[in-house]
């Protein structure tokens, strides 16, 4: 287990990159650091293998203070993968990977044999062994980077935005490959990304970092989707960021609950405790009346209505469904048909369940080795 205890990093010049970070990263799991740019993810990651030393606080690995370990030895005990694969341009793919076992004292032949095995482990054709990095695609280079990080068989793998520079399709493949690999290898992986989609697909636990290097939430992906700890997490998880993969998902199994919406003159029907959905004469959503809301005048008028959030058009994506549920003032999404007429409401917890089931299904297919078409 990797433990952060009250870790703060202030760079010379006064920039507070990480602020009082305490967390436990479990062995054999994938923990993802996610958050917007500049919120201290890389700094936190690099303090684990002492590429950066904390200003205060301690980090332990299996109870041993990393500050007391020789930095070079520590670094060799942890694989490190960066956004640019960081391969040596003038060495072949095989030699790039073999460099690491060589540094650890394995003889040349043994190192090359190991490198060859690793090429297969990361799903690369052994034919590529003799090529130079520039002769590979971006996705292939990243796989070589992962192979190299695995070469010393380190128990810990640190990955800093390893898939950020490749196109989305390749990125999906690499994510699936990493999940497959992890089933076999069960490393302790700390994975940095700024992409909440990637975080929820890859992570067993997700740490959401906020601006100023503060930990905003540390929980399972399910919990973060279902119950964001605060407005920052909700907005980061929510509408504009992430969930791109949901756009491609057929929303099967989504329950649209029938409602009895109401027109202003007879605004009585509750659809959520206290909330009433109001429609116009054609049945199109007009807005909401809040719990215990009283009319401003002698009866409710259009001016009393609280504007609704985005609408969910039936048959559209899960992302749109989640948007509608999260953006609604009533905490319940409104589903309309193609003509814009209210067909029912969506409960956010149920939308998240469908999302989670999709994710679990994806992971199960990855685990069974079935090819996964996504996006
Ligand atoms: N070597 C450095 N010297 C000064 N400031 C730094 C240094 N490295 C990072 N920072 C600052 O610390 C903050 C966190 O950086 P970083 O950990 O790289 O964030 P992230 O990986 O989340 O984008 C940023 O404001 C960044 O500008
Ligand atoms: Mg970074």
XYZ file of C-alpha atoms and ligand atoms in Angstrom:
403
model
C 0.000 0.000 0.000
C 1.146 3.522 -0.810
C 0.131 6.048 1.835
C 0.211 9.821 1.637
C 0.085 11.544 4.994
C -0.461 15.288 5.083
C 1.717 15.760 2.049
C 2.233 19.302 0.820
C 4.448 20.492 -1.996
C 5.293 24.130 -2.390
C 7.637 24.852 -5.273
C 10.350 27.461 -4.962
C 8.548 30.670 -5.829
C 5.651 29.788 -3.586
C 3.442 27.780 -5.947
C 1.401 25.389 -3.793
C 1.093 22.381 -6.093
C -0.215 19.834 -3.564
C -2.063 20.812 -0.425
C -2.267 18.513 2.593
C -2.837 15.274 0.709
C -3.684 12.161 2.731
C -4.764 8.980 1.004
C -4.182 5.227 0.883
C -3.536 3.552 -2.448
C -4.230 -0.151 -2.326
C -1.921 -2.807 -3.562
C -2.872 -4.603 -6.745
C -5.450 -2.000 -7.736
C -5.641 0.822 -10.227
C -5.943 4.205 -8.566
C -6.564 7.142 -10.869
C -5.666 10.766 -10.153
C -7.994 12.925 -12.209
C -8.579 16.641 -12.344
C -8.053 19.703 -14.484
C -4.636 20.781 -15.609
C -2.367 22.267 -12.949
C -4.084 20.701 -9.953
C -1.072 18.732 -8.765
C -1.579 15.273 -10.276
C 1.869 14.920 -11.792
C 3.527 16.394 -8.725
C 1.684 13.921 -6.490
C 2.634 11.018 -8.739
C 6.272 12.016 -8.871
C 6.536 12.296 -5.120
C 5.836 8.546 -4.931
C 9.137 7.657 -6.602
C 10.958 10.763 -5.404
C 11.341 12.440 -8.742
C 9.982 15.256 -6.552
C 10.355 15.492 -2.778
C 7.490 16.786 -0.645
C 7.854 20.049 1.296
C 6.176 18.387 4.275
C 4.351 15.193 5.119
C 5.341 11.606 4.411
C 4.754 8.977 1.766
C 5.199 5.340 2.670
C 5.207 2.227 0.495
C 4.293 -0.865 2.490
C 5.093 1.059 5.630
C 8.544 2.248 4.537
C 9.122 5.974 4.241
C 10.176 6.680 0.656
C 12.175 9.637 1.921
C 14.523 7.171 3.586
C 15.096 5.085 0.438
C 17.874 5.891 -2.011
C 16.087 7.692 -4.841
C 17.723 5.728 -7.648
C 16.818 2.387 -6.130
C 13.284 3.560 -5.451
C 12.841 4.670 -9.039
C 13.999 1.335 -10.367
C 11.429 -0.416 -8.201
C 8.613 1.457 -9.898
C 7.763 1.483 -13.581
C 7.068 4.921 -15.009
C 5.134 5.675 -18.191
C 4.752 9.182 -19.573
C 2.547 10.828 -22.155
C 5.253 10.757 -24.768
C 6.504 7.208 -24.540
C 9.980 8.657 -23.930
C 11.712 6.004 -26.015
C 15.323 6.301 -27.019
C 15.162 7.212 -30.729
C 18.385 5.544 -31.793
C 17.672 2.199 -30.222
C 15.405 -0.478 -31.590
C 12.130 -1.288 -29.905
C 13.648 -4.439 -28.434
C 16.671 -2.602 -27.059
C 14.508 0.145 -25.612
C 12.701 -2.451 -23.542
C 15.829 -4.475 -22.765
C 17.573 -1.410 -21.320
C 15.692 -1.780 -18.067
C 16.561 -5.404 -17.235
C 20.143 -4.584 -18.298
C 20.232 -1.770 -15.714
C 19.037 -4.282 -13.164
C 21.955 -6.571 -13.930
C 20.357 -9.073 -16.301
C 22.736 -10.247 -19.046
C 22.214 -9.085 -22.612
C 20.672 -12.281 -23.903
C 18.356 -12.619 -20.908
C 17.315 -8.980 -21.222
C 16.455 -9.380 -24.895
C 14.511 -12.551 -24.257
C 12.537 -10.775 -21.577
C 11.956 -7.809 -23.904
C 10.584 -10.158 -26.548
C 8.120 -11.647 -24.071
C 7.016 -8.213 -22.999
C 6.274 -7.185 -26.569
C 3.712 -9.952 -26.645
C 2.433 -9.091 -23.189
C 1.485 -5.619 -24.382
C -0.059 -6.951 -27.569
C 2.634 -5.996 -30.076
C 3.717 -8.068 -33.041
C 7.226 -9.478 -32.394
C 8.042 -8.326 -35.935
C 8.200 -4.787 -34.579
C 11.151 -5.611 -32.344
C 13.756 -4.444 -34.842
C 12.089 -1.193 -35.735
C 13.022 2.194 -34.351
C 10.489 4.227 -32.348
C 9.867 6.686 -35.188
C 8.715 3.772 -37.327
C 5.830 3.020 -34.962
C 2.414 4.615 -34.588
C 1.686 6.655 -31.473
C -0.336 3.821 -29.978
C 2.421 1.303 -30.653
C 4.977 3.611 -29.063
C 2.835 3.837 -25.936
C 2.657 0.058 -25.781
C 6.441 -0.089 -25.968
C 6.527 2.475 -23.157
C 4.305 0.216 -21.064
C 6.436 -2.834 -21.923
C 9.537 -0.971 -20.819
C 7.893 0.082 -17.572
C 7.006 -3.555 -16.917
C 10.460 -4.841 -17.820
C 11.819 -4.933 -14.289
C 8.576 -6.528 -13.112
C 8.068 -3.745 -10.589
C 5.194 -4.105 -8.131
C 4.252 -0.462 -8.711
C 3.500 1.217 -12.023
C 3.202 5.001 -12.236
C 1.511 6.261 -15.390
C 1.249 9.959 -16.206
C -1.354 10.636 -18.906
C 0.033 7.685 -20.854
C -2.777 7.655 -23.414
C -3.451 11.368 -23.757
C -1.514 11.896 -26.950
C -3.108 9.163 -29.050
C -6.354 9.380 -30.964
C -9.588 8.322 -29.243
C -9.938 4.936 -30.959
C -6.397 3.883 -30.126
C -6.909 5.247 -26.662
C -9.890 2.957 -26.139
C -7.766 0.014 -27.270
C -4.963 0.955 -24.908
C -7.391 1.302 -22.002
C -8.808 -2.136 -22.706
C -5.342 -3.561 -23.032
C -4.321 -2.082 -19.703
C -7.361 -3.590 -17.993
C -6.561 -6.956 -19.556
C -2.929 -6.709 -18.490
C -3.924 -5.760 -14.989
C -6.062 -8.889 -14.688
C -2.921 -10.913 -15.282
C -0.342 -8.830 -13.492
C -2.204 -7.250 -10.569
C 0.248 -4.378 -10.187
C -0.313 -1.417 -7.957
C -1.023 1.177 -10.624
C -1.289 4.903 -10.106
C -2.656 6.435 -13.284
C -2.941 10.164 -13.990
C -5.433 11.571 -16.462
C -7.415 14.760 -16.974
C -10.240 12.772 -18.547
C -13.050 11.673 -16.261
C -14.213 9.063 -18.806
C -10.841 7.434 -18.730
C -10.738 7.653 -14.941
C -14.051 5.863 -14.509
C -13.203 3.174 -17.057
C -9.738 2.415 -15.724
C -9.958 3.116 -12.013
C -10.834 0.848 -9.134
C -10.606 4.038 -7.085
C -10.603 7.572 -8.396
C -9.056 10.585 -6.676
C -10.500 13.825 -7.992
C -8.037 16.702 -7.563
C -9.216 20.282 -7.433
C -7.392 23.451 -8.317
C -4.823 24.289 -5.649
C -3.732 20.667 -5.251
C -6.531 19.642 -2.920
C -8.151 16.230 -2.924
C -11.828 16.846 -3.628
C -13.038 13.235 -3.512
C -11.496 9.785 -3.276
C -13.956 7.019 -3.994
C -15.013 4.328 -6.429
C -16.106 5.486 -9.882
C -19.665 4.472 -8.992
C -19.682 6.688 -5.928
C -18.177 9.620 -7.762
C -20.794 9.391 -10.484
C -23.636 8.805 -8.071
C -22.712 11.122 -5.256
C -20.156 13.780 -6.164
C -18.764 15.121 -2.884
C -19.188 18.771 -3.784
C -19.985 21.200 -6.571
C -16.486 21.031 -7.966
C -16.626 17.266 -8.426
C -20.164 17.452 -9.751
C -19.186 19.990 -12.366
C -16.048 18.086 -13.275
C -17.923 14.810 -13.579
C -20.885 16.487 -15.134
C -21.947 18.066 -18.288
C -19.157 19.510 -20.327
C -16.345 17.225 -19.397
C -16.123 13.576 -20.024
C -18.793 11.030 -20.744
C -17.874 11.125 -24.375
C -18.080 7.363 -24.548
C -21.663 7.542 -23.379
C -22.583 9.395 -26.532
C -22.006 6.199 -28.416
C -23.846 3.953 -26.056
C -27.253 2.625 -26.920
C -29.280 3.412 -23.835
C -30.867 0.026 -23.391
C -32.403 -0.655 -20.034
C -33.054 2.972 -19.208
C -36.292 3.353 -17.313
C -38.511 6.253 -18.178
C -41.107 6.595 -15.442
C -44.531 7.752 -16.447
C -45.576 11.007 -14.862
C -48.734 12.907 -14.685
C -47.470 16.364 -15.475
C -49.690 19.229 -14.818
C -50.829 22.484 -16.334
C -50.655 25.639 -14.307
C -54.289 25.769 -13.357
C -54.130 22.364 -11.699
C -50.605 22.174 -10.399
C -50.941 19.411 -7.875
C -49.231 16.256 -9.073
C -45.932 15.471 -7.368
C -43.216 13.831 -9.437
C -40.488 14.177 -6.845
C -41.156 15.057 -3.256
C -42.641 18.452 -3.594
C -41.625 19.092 -7.196
C -44.256 19.486 -9.866
C -43.561 19.326 -13.578
C -45.611 21.789 -15.548
C -46.411 21.395 -19.241
C -48.097 23.629 -21.777
C -51.383 22.796 -23.455
C -49.602 20.571 -25.989
C -47.818 18.619 -23.273
C -44.386 20.200 -23.776
C -42.359 20.944 -20.658
C -42.803 24.492 -19.412
C -40.866 24.372 -16.141
C -41.076 23.277 -12.549
C -42.757 24.391 -9.382
C -40.589 23.853 -6.352
C -41.467 22.125 -3.108
C -43.879 24.194 -1.087
C -43.669 26.964 -3.650
C -46.500 29.471 -3.314
C -47.806 31.502 -6.222
C -46.469 35.066 -6.407
C -49.991 36.302 -7.160
C -53.328 34.729 -6.426
C -52.573 31.754 -8.652
C -49.531 30.188 -10.343
C -48.481 31.855 -13.578
C -45.692 31.238 -16.068
C -43.585 33.730 -14.118
C -43.549 31.346 -11.143
C -41.975 28.519 -13.104
C -38.417 27.418 -12.391
C -36.699 26.688 -15.708
C -35.938 23.022 -16.361
C -32.611 21.588 -17.313
C -31.789 19.934 -20.592
C -34.376 17.530 -21.962
C -33.766 13.916 -22.783
C -35.050 12.930 -26.199
C -35.993 9.285 -26.204
C -33.467 7.100 -27.991
C -30.640 9.559 -27.493
C -27.457 8.791 -25.586
C -26.909 7.953 -21.960
C -24.872 11.099 -21.765
C -27.946 13.122 -22.691
C -29.962 11.159 -20.145
C -27.459 11.911 -17.421
C -27.312 15.553 -18.477
C -31.054 15.878 -18.132
C -31.084 14.258 -14.720
C -28.176 16.297 -13.396
C -29.286 19.603 -14.842
C -32.867 19.471 -13.666
C -33.724 21.656 -10.680
C -35.943 18.833 -9.427
C -33.121 16.296 -9.562
C -35.133 14.300 -12.058
C -34.682 14.367 -15.820
C -37.497 14.965 -18.234
C -37.835 12.634 -21.214
C -39.641 13.887 -24.293
C -40.483 12.284 -27.610
C -39.480 13.570 -31.040
C -42.330 16.089 -30.947
C -41.068 17.446 -27.623
C -43.987 16.088 -25.626
C -43.302 14.813 -22.113
C -43.129 11.024 -21.953
C -41.842 10.604 -18.441
C -39.002 11.239 -16.059
C -35.553 9.755 -15.411
C -34.045 9.176 -12.017
C -30.332 9.999 -11.894
C -29.505 6.960 -9.754
C -31.023 4.704 -12.388
C -29.182 6.430 -15.209
C -25.954 5.945 -13.296
C -26.834 2.279 -12.749
C -27.188 1.786 -16.495
C -23.900 3.584 -17.046
C -22.255 1.380 -14.455
C -23.741 -1.760 -15.954
C -22.299 -0.734 -19.302
C -18.936 -0.184 -17.719
C -19.074 -3.511 -15.883
C -20.110 -5.210 -19.123
C -17.206 -3.621 -20.914
C -14.779 -4.736 -18.235
C -16.208 -8.264 -18.275
C -15.782 -8.458 -22.036
C -12.239 -7.199 -21.690
C -11.603 -9.792 -18.980
C -12.931 -12.613 -21.131
C -10.680 -11.539 -23.969
C -13.605 -10.790 -26.243
C -12.889 -7.947 -28.644
C -14.730 -4.854 -27.579
C -16.150 -2.384 -30.044
C -16.608 0.954 -28.454
C -16.943 4.480 -29.741
N 9.003 22.475 -11.143
C 8.001 23.332 -10.869
N 8.278 24.581 -10.398
C 7.282 25.449 -10.097
N 5.982 25.164 -10.217
C 5.642 23.943 -10.667
C 6.642 22.966 -11.022
N 6.003 21.835 -11.428
C 4.695 22.102 -11.353
N 4.468 23.367 -10.891
C 3.168 23.973 -10.662
O 2.471 23.195 -9.715
C 1.118 23.068 -10.075
C 0.758 21.616 -10.251
O 1.438 21.102 -11.362
P 1.264 19.596 -11.857
O 1.474 18.689 -10.720
O 2.132 19.419 -13.047
O -0.274 19.586 -12.278
P -1.100 18.562 -13.198
O -0.261 17.345 -13.438
O -2.325 18.269 -12.410
O -1.421 19.296 -14.457
C 0.936 23.906 -11.336
O 0.467 25.164 -10.969
C 2.324 23.992 -11.898
O 2.496 25.168 -12.626
Mg 0.431 16.573 -15.246
